[in-house]
mmCIF file with all atom_site columns, C-alpha atoms in Angstrom:
data_model
loop_
_atom_site.group_PDB
_atom_site.id
_atom_site.type_symbol
_atom_site.label_atom_id
_atom_site.label_alt_id
_atom_site.label_comp_id
_atom_site.label_asym_id
_atom_site.label_entity_id
_atom_site.label_seq_id
_atom_site.pdbx_PDB_ins_code
_atom_site.Cartn_x
_atom_site.Cartn_y
_atom_site.Cartn_z
_atom_site.occupancy
_atom_site.B_iso_or_equiv
_atom_site.pdbx_formal_charge
_atom_site.auth_seq_id
_atom_site.auth_comp_id
_atom_site.auth_asym_id
_atom_site.auth_atom_id
_atom_site.pdbx_PDB_model_num
ATOM 1   C CA . MET A 1 1   ? 5.130   -42.683 -0.182  1.00 52.00 ? 1   MET A CA 1
ATOM 2   C CA . SER A 1 2   ? 6.246   -39.110 -0.794  1.00 58.00 ? 2   SER A CA 1
ATOM 3   C CA . ARG A 1 3   ? 5.269   -36.417 1.646   1.00 68.00 ? 3   ARG A CA 1
ATOM 4   C CA . VAL A 1 4   ? 4.438   -32.937 0.510   1.00 66.00 ? 4   VAL A CA 1
ATOM 5   C CA . LYS A 1 5   ? 6.137   -30.367 2.682   1.00 67.00 ? 5   LYS A CA 1
ATOM 6   C CA . PRO A 1 6   ? 3.890   -27.645 4.055   1.00 76.00 ? 6   PRO A CA 1
ATOM 7   C CA . TRP A 1 7   ? 4.188   -24.237 2.498   1.00 85.00 ? 7   TRP A CA 1
ATOM 8   C CA . ALA A 1 8   ? 2.709   -20.767 2.702   1.00 93.00 ? 8   ALA A CA 1
ATOM 9   C CA . VAL A 1 9   ? 2.427   -17.704 0.504   1.00 95.00 ? 9   VAL A CA 1
ATOM 10  C CA . ILE A 1 10  ? 3.604   -14.202 1.411   1.00 96.00 ? 10  ILE A CA 1
ATOM 11  C CA . PHE A 1 11  ? 2.269   -11.480 -0.862  1.00 95.00 ? 11  PHE A CA 1
ATOM 12  C CA . ASP A 1 12  ? 3.402   -7.931  -1.423  1.00 93.00 ? 12  ASP A CA 1
ATOM 13  C CA . TRP A 1 13  ? 0.412   -5.605  -1.758  1.00 92.00 ? 13  TRP A CA 1
ATOM 14  C CA . ASP A 1 14  ? 0.558   -2.716  -4.245  1.00 89.00 ? 14  ASP A CA 1
ATOM 15  C CA . GLY A 1 15  ? 1.082   -3.935  -7.783  1.00 89.00 ? 15  GLY A CA 1
ATOM 16  C CA . VAL A 1 16  ? 0.815   -7.594  -6.749  1.00 92.00 ? 16  VAL A CA 1
ATOM 17  C CA . LEU A 1 17  ? -2.720  -7.962  -5.405  1.00 94.00 ? 17  LEU A CA 1
ATOM 18  C CA . VAL A 1 18  ? -4.188  -4.497  -6.034  1.00 93.00 ? 18  VAL A CA 1
ATOM 19  C CA . ASP A 1 19  ? -3.936  -2.086  -8.936  1.00 90.00 ? 19  ASP A CA 1
ATOM 20  C CA . SER A 1 20  ? -3.313  0.958   -6.769  1.00 90.00 ? 20  SER A CA 1
ATOM 21  C CA . SER A 1 21  ? -0.679  3.009   -8.581  1.00 91.00 ? 21  SER A CA 1
ATOM 22  C CA . ALA A 1 22  ? -3.073  5.572   -10.088 1.00 93.00 ? 22  ALA A CA 1
ATOM 23  C CA . LEU A 1 23  ? -4.656  6.269   -6.692  1.00 94.00 ? 23  LEU A CA 1
ATOM 24  C CA . HIS A 1 24  ? -1.285  6.574   -4.973  1.00 93.00 ? 24  HIS A CA 1
ATOM 25  C CA . GLU A 1 25  ? -0.040  8.980   -7.628  1.00 95.00 ? 25  GLU A CA 1
ATOM 26  C CA . ALA A 1 26  ? -3.236  11.041  -7.431  1.00 96.00 ? 26  ALA A CA 1
ATOM 27  C CA . SER A 1 27  ? -3.043  11.199  -3.627  1.00 96.00 ? 27  SER A CA 1
ATOM 28  C CA . TRP A 1 28  ? 0.553   12.474  -3.785  1.00 97.00 ? 28  TRP A CA 1
ATOM 29  C CA . GLU A 1 29  ? -0.492  15.112  -6.312  1.00 97.00 ? 29  GLU A CA 1
ATOM 30  C CA . GLN A 1 30  ? -3.452  16.172  -4.171  1.00 98.00 ? 30  GLN A CA 1
ATOM 31  C CA . LEU A 1 31  ? -1.266  16.385  -1.054  1.00 98.00 ? 31  LEU A CA 1
ATOM 32  C CA . ALA A 1 32  ? 1.333   18.481  -2.889  1.00 97.00 ? 32  ALA A CA 1
ATOM 33  C CA . ALA A 1 33  ? -1.391  20.846  -4.117  1.00 97.00 ? 33  ALA A CA 1
ATOM 34  C CA . GLU A 1 34  ? -2.913  21.163  -0.623  1.00 97.00 ? 34  GLU A CA 1
ATOM 35  C CA . GLU A 1 35  ? 0.451   21.909  0.952   1.00 97.00 ? 35  GLU A CA 1
ATOM 36  C CA . GLY A 1 36  ? 1.846   24.102  -1.838  1.00 97.00 ? 36  GLY A CA 1
ATOM 37  C CA . PHE A 1 37  ? 4.715   21.695  -2.565  1.00 96.00 ? 37  PHE A CA 1
ATOM 38  C CA . SER A 1 38  ? 6.124   20.654  -5.908  1.00 93.00 ? 38  SER A CA 1
ATOM 39  C CA . LEU A 1 39  ? 6.778   17.108  -7.096  1.00 95.00 ? 39  LEU A CA 1
ATOM 40  C CA . PRO A 1 40  ? 9.796   16.093  -9.196  1.00 93.00 ? 40  PRO A CA 1
ATOM 41  C CA . GLU A 1 41  ? 8.826   14.705  -12.585 1.00 90.00 ? 41  GLU A CA 1
ATOM 42  C CA . ASP A 1 42  ? 9.974   11.142  -11.801 1.00 91.00 ? 42  ASP A CA 1
ATOM 43  C CA . TYR A 1 43  ? 9.000   11.092  -8.097  1.00 92.00 ? 43  TYR A CA 1
ATOM 44  C CA . PHE A 1 44  ? 6.420   8.335   -8.389  1.00 92.00 ? 44  PHE A CA 1
ATOM 45  C CA . LYS A 1 45  ? 8.613   5.825   -10.173 1.00 90.00 ? 45  LYS A CA 1
ATOM 46  C CA . ARG A 1 46  ? 11.579  6.552   -7.893  1.00 92.00 ? 46  ARG A CA 1
ATOM 47  C CA . GLY A 1 47  ? 9.464   6.261   -4.741  1.00 91.00 ? 47  GLY A CA 1
ATOM 48  C CA . PHE A 1 48  ? 7.599   3.083   -5.639  1.00 82.00 ? 48  PHE A CA 1
ATOM 49  C CA . GLY A 1 49  ? 7.949   0.584   -2.795  1.00 78.00 ? 49  GLY A CA 1
ATOM 50  C CA . MET A 1 50  ? 9.286   3.153   -0.340  1.00 86.00 ? 50  MET A CA 1
ATOM 51  C CA . LYS A 1 51  ? 7.468   4.144   2.854   1.00 87.00 ? 51  LYS A CA 1
ATOM 52  C CA . ASN A 1 52  ? 5.988   7.640   3.024   1.00 90.00 ? 52  ASN A CA 1
ATOM 53  C CA . ASP A 1 53  ? 8.312   8.547   5.893   1.00 89.00 ? 53  ASP A CA 1
ATOM 54  C CA . GLU A 1 54  ? 11.252  7.946   3.543   1.00 91.00 ? 54  GLU A CA 1
ATOM 55  C CA . ILE A 1 55  ? 9.703   9.575   0.477   1.00 94.00 ? 55  ILE A CA 1
ATOM 56  C CA . ILE A 1 56  ? 8.769   12.855  2.180   1.00 96.00 ? 56  ILE A CA 1
ATOM 57  C CA . PRO A 1 57  ? 12.197  13.842  3.554   1.00 95.00 ? 57  PRO A CA 1
ATOM 58  C CA . HIS A 1 58  ? 14.586  12.022  1.232   1.00 93.00 ? 58  HIS A CA 1
ATOM 59  C CA . LEU A 1 59  ? 12.943  11.890  -2.193  1.00 93.00 ? 59  LEU A CA 1
ATOM 60  C CA . LEU A 1 60  ? 10.690  14.949  -2.076  1.00 95.00 ? 60  LEU A CA 1
ATOM 61  C CA . GLY A 1 61  ? 12.694  17.015  0.409   1.00 94.00 ? 61  GLY A CA 1
ATOM 62  C CA . TRP A 1 62  ? 9.537   18.541  1.895   1.00 96.00 ? 62  TRP A CA 1
ATOM 63  C CA . THR A 1 63  ? 10.642  18.352  5.551   1.00 96.00 ? 63  THR A CA 1
ATOM 64  C CA . ARG A 1 64  ? 12.909  16.447  7.924   1.00 96.00 ? 64  ARG A CA 1
ATOM 65  C CA . GLN A 1 65  ? 10.872  17.161  11.058  1.00 97.00 ? 65  GLN A CA 1
ATOM 66  C CA . ALA A 1 66  ? 9.489   13.878  12.418  1.00 95.00 ? 66  ALA A CA 1
ATOM 67  C CA . GLY A 1 67  ? 6.128   15.313  13.481  1.00 96.00 ? 67  GLY A CA 1
ATOM 68  C CA . GLU A 1 68  ? 5.592   16.985  10.136  1.00 97.00 ? 68  GLU A CA 1
ATOM 69  C CA . ILE A 1 69  ? 6.592   13.807  8.278   1.00 95.00 ? 69  ILE A CA 1
ATOM 70  C CA . ARG A 1 70  ? 3.986   11.870  10.315  1.00 94.00 ? 70  ARG A CA 1
ATOM 71  C CA . ARG A 1 71  ? 1.330   14.497  9.593   1.00 97.00 ? 71  ARG A CA 1
ATOM 72  C CA . LEU A 1 72  ? 2.013   14.560  5.856   1.00 97.00 ? 72  LEU A CA 1
ATOM 73  C CA . SER A 1 73  ? 2.245   10.777  5.684   1.00 93.00 ? 73  SER A CA 1
ATOM 74  C CA . GLY A 1 74  ? -1.070  10.386  7.508   1.00 93.00 ? 74  GLY A CA 1
ATOM 75  C CA . ARG A 1 75  ? -2.745  12.956  5.273   1.00 96.00 ? 75  ARG A CA 1
ATOM 76  C CA . LYS A 1 76  ? -1.425  11.235  2.143   1.00 95.00 ? 76  LYS A CA 1
ATOM 77  C CA . ALA A 1 77  ? -2.816  7.888   3.354   1.00 91.00 ? 77  ALA A CA 1
ATOM 78  C CA . ALA A 1 78  ? -6.183  9.512   4.158   1.00 94.00 ? 78  ALA A CA 1
ATOM 79  C CA . LEU A 1 79  ? -6.325  11.065  0.687   1.00 96.00 ? 79  LEU A CA 1
ATOM 80  C CA . TYR A 1 80  ? -5.575  7.659   -0.825  1.00 93.00 ? 80  TYR A CA 1
ATOM 81  C CA . ARG A 1 81  ? -8.478  6.077   1.084   1.00 91.00 ? 81  ARG A CA 1
ATOM 82  C CA . GLN A 1 82  ? -10.795 8.942   0.066   1.00 95.00 ? 82  GLN A CA 1
ATOM 83  C CA . LEU A 1 83  ? -9.870  8.447   -3.572  1.00 95.00 ? 83  LEU A CA 1
ATOM 84  C CA . MET A 1 84  ? -10.355 4.705   -3.203  1.00 92.00 ? 84  MET A CA 1
ATOM 85  C CA . ALA A 1 85  ? -13.864 5.281   -1.824  1.00 91.00 ? 85  ALA A CA 1
ATOM 86  C CA . GLN A 1 86  ? -14.685 7.736   -4.631  1.00 94.00 ? 86  GLN A CA 1
ATOM 87  C CA . ARG A 1 87  ? -13.111 5.976   -7.609  1.00 93.00 ? 87  ARG A CA 1
ATOM 88  C CA . GLY A 1 88  ? -12.954 2.381   -6.459  1.00 88.00 ? 88  GLY A CA 1
ATOM 89  C CA . LEU A 1 89  ? -9.993  0.079   -6.601  1.00 89.00 ? 89  LEU A CA 1
ATOM 90  C CA . ALA A 1 90  ? -9.533  -3.143  -8.519  1.00 89.00 ? 90  ALA A CA 1
ATOM 91  C CA . LEU A 1 91  ? -7.777  -6.304  -7.539  1.00 91.00 ? 91  LEU A CA 1
ATOM 92  C CA . LEU A 1 92  ? -5.313  -7.364  -10.189 1.00 94.00 ? 92  LEU A CA 1
ATOM 93  C CA . PRO A 1 93  ? -6.567  -10.052 -12.589 1.00 95.00 ? 93  PRO A CA 1
ATOM 94  C CA . GLY A 1 94  ? -6.528  -13.475 -10.981 1.00 94.00 ? 94  GLY A CA 1
ATOM 95  C CA . ALA A 1 95  ? -5.792  -12.214 -7.460  1.00 93.00 ? 95  ALA A CA 1
ATOM 96  C CA . SER A 1 96  ? -9.216  -12.991 -6.008  1.00 90.00 ? 96  SER A CA 1
ATOM 97  C CA . ALA A 1 97  ? -9.401  -16.433 -7.624  1.00 92.00 ? 97  ALA A CA 1
ATOM 98  C CA . LEU A 1 98  ? -5.900  -17.285 -6.405  1.00 94.00 ? 98  LEU A CA 1
ATOM 99  C CA . LEU A 1 99  ? -6.729  -16.239 -2.835  1.00 92.00 ? 99  LEU A CA 1
ATOM 100 C CA . VAL A 1 100 ? -9.933  -18.307 -2.891  1.00 90.00 ? 100 VAL A CA 1
ATOM 101 C CA . ARG A 1 101 ? -8.041  -21.373 -4.160  1.00 92.00 ? 101 ARG A CA 1
ATOM 102 C CA . LEU A 1 102 ? -5.289  -20.982 -1.587  1.00 93.00 ? 102 LEU A CA 1
ATOM 103 C CA . HIS A 1 103 ? -7.858  -20.621 1.197   1.00 89.00 ? 103 HIS A CA 1
ATOM 104 C CA . ALA A 1 104 ? -9.756  -23.694 -0.034  1.00 90.00 ? 104 ALA A CA 1
ATOM 105 C CA . ALA A 1 105 ? -6.487  -25.654 0.000   1.00 90.00 ? 105 ALA A CA 1
ATOM 106 C CA . SER A 1 106 ? -5.731  -24.442 3.554   1.00 90.00 ? 106 SER A CA 1
ATOM 107 C CA . VAL A 1 107 ? -2.545  -22.720 2.415   1.00 93.00 ? 107 VAL A CA 1
ATOM 108 C CA . PRO A 1 108 ? -1.608  -20.018 4.925   1.00 95.00 ? 108 PRO A CA 1
ATOM 109 C CA . CYS A 1 109 ? -1.272  -16.569 3.361   1.00 96.00 ? 109 CYS A CA 1
ATOM 110 C CA . ALA A 1 110 ? 0.243   -13.338 4.622   1.00 96.00 ? 110 ALA A CA 1
ATOM 111 C CA . VAL A 1 111 ? 0.880   -9.821  3.366   1.00 95.00 ? 111 VAL A CA 1
ATOM 112 C CA . ALA A 1 112 ? 4.205   -8.028  3.804   1.00 95.00 ? 112 ALA A CA 1
ATOM 113 C CA . SER A 1 113 ? 4.035   -4.477  2.527   1.00 92.00 ? 113 SER A CA 1
ATOM 114 C CA . SER A 1 114 ? 5.280   -0.937  3.036   1.00 87.00 ? 114 SER A CA 1
ATOM 115 C CA . THR A 1 115 ? 1.635   0.144   2.749   1.00 87.00 ? 115 THR A CA 1
ATOM 116 C CA . PRO A 1 116 ? -0.071  1.472   5.899   1.00 88.00 ? 116 PRO A CA 1
ATOM 117 C CA . ARG A 1 117 ? -2.254  -1.154  7.602   1.00 92.00 ? 117 ARG A CA 1
ATOM 118 C CA . GLU A 1 118 ? -5.371  1.032   7.373   1.00 90.00 ? 118 GLU A CA 1
ATOM 119 C CA . ASN A 1 119 ? -5.048  1.118   3.561   1.00 90.00 ? 119 ASN A CA 1
ATOM 120 C CA . ILE A 1 120 ? -4.746  -2.667  3.395   1.00 92.00 ? 120 ILE A CA 1
ATOM 121 C CA . ALA A 1 121 ? -7.706  -3.125  5.749   1.00 92.00 ? 121 ALA A CA 1
ATOM 122 C CA . ALA A 1 122 ? -9.885  -0.824  3.627   1.00 89.00 ? 122 ALA A CA 1
ATOM 123 C CA . VAL A 1 123 ? -9.265  -2.956  0.543   1.00 89.00 ? 123 VAL A CA 1
ATOM 124 C CA . LEU A 1 124 ? -9.766  -6.223  2.414   1.00 90.00 ? 124 LEU A CA 1
ATOM 125 C CA . ASP A 1 125 ? -13.120 -4.913  3.667   1.00 89.00 ? 125 ASP A CA 1
ATOM 126 C CA . GLN A 1 126 ? -14.133 -3.714  0.190   1.00 87.00 ? 126 GLN A CA 1
ATOM 127 C CA . PHE A 1 127 ? -13.548 -7.156  -1.324  1.00 88.00 ? 127 PHE A CA 1
ATOM 128 C CA . CYS A 1 128 ? -14.663 -9.218  1.703   1.00 86.00 ? 128 CYS A CA 1
ATOM 129 C CA . LEU A 1 129 ? -11.173 -10.702 2.033   1.00 87.00 ? 129 LEU A CA 1
ATOM 130 C CA . SER A 1 130 ? -10.634 -9.989  5.730   1.00 84.00 ? 130 SER A CA 1
ATOM 131 C CA . THR A 1 131 ? -10.092 -13.686 6.477   1.00 87.00 ? 131 THR A CA 1
ATOM 132 C CA . ALA A 1 132 ? -7.773  -14.346 3.527   1.00 90.00 ? 132 ALA A CA 1
ATOM 133 C CA . PHE A 1 133 ? -4.585  -13.557 5.440   1.00 94.00 ? 133 PHE A CA 1
ATOM 134 C CA . GLY A 1 134 ? -3.381  -15.038 8.713   1.00 93.00 ? 134 GLY A CA 1
ATOM 135 C CA . ALA A 1 135 ? -0.843  -12.239 9.123   1.00 95.00 ? 135 ALA A CA 1
ATOM 136 C CA . ILE A 1 136 ? -0.332  -8.741  7.800   1.00 95.00 ? 136 ILE A CA 1
ATOM 137 C CA . ILE A 1 137 ? 2.974   -6.934  8.150   1.00 95.00 ? 137 ILE A CA 1
ATOM 138 C CA . ALA A 1 138 ? 2.444   -3.296  7.218   1.00 93.00 ? 138 ALA A CA 1
ATOM 139 C CA . ALA A 1 139 ? 4.397   -0.041  7.206   1.00 87.00 ? 139 ALA A CA 1
ATOM 140 C CA . GLU A 1 140 ? 3.855   0.506   10.926  1.00 88.00 ? 140 GLU A CA 1
ATOM 141 C CA . ASP A 1 141 ? 5.449   -2.832  11.790  1.00 91.00 ? 141 ASP A CA 1
ATOM 142 C CA . VAL A 1 142 ? 8.956   -2.163  10.493  1.00 84.00 ? 142 VAL A CA 1
ATOM 143 C CA . ALA A 1 143 ? 11.573  0.566   10.796  1.00 76.00 ? 143 ALA A CA 1
#
């Protein structure tokens, strides 16, 4: 008799489960306008997958002061959540059905993302998926 080995699924967040790129790009543009900063033409593509605290000093060159990086990063995340509340956000096709099937099969699921935890939580609440993941590793959890 063959035994099936236990397994689990670890998901990335942006671009894997949620279609968030337009809201992220809009929140960067809104932050730049609020602060009077410019954005390089290819900033969004080059920064995809990076944490805000890397994008702000290294890619955008806005500041290298830790407190200011935290402030700008927090404001960018808040703008993203505001835009999400105003415009809505969609799960990518098949994501919800896959999560339901994995849950029904008792397959443990986790998220590992450079996205701030509060952004992930807002989406999980919106789609009633708070119990879909046994663990969430977010931007705050890693250096």
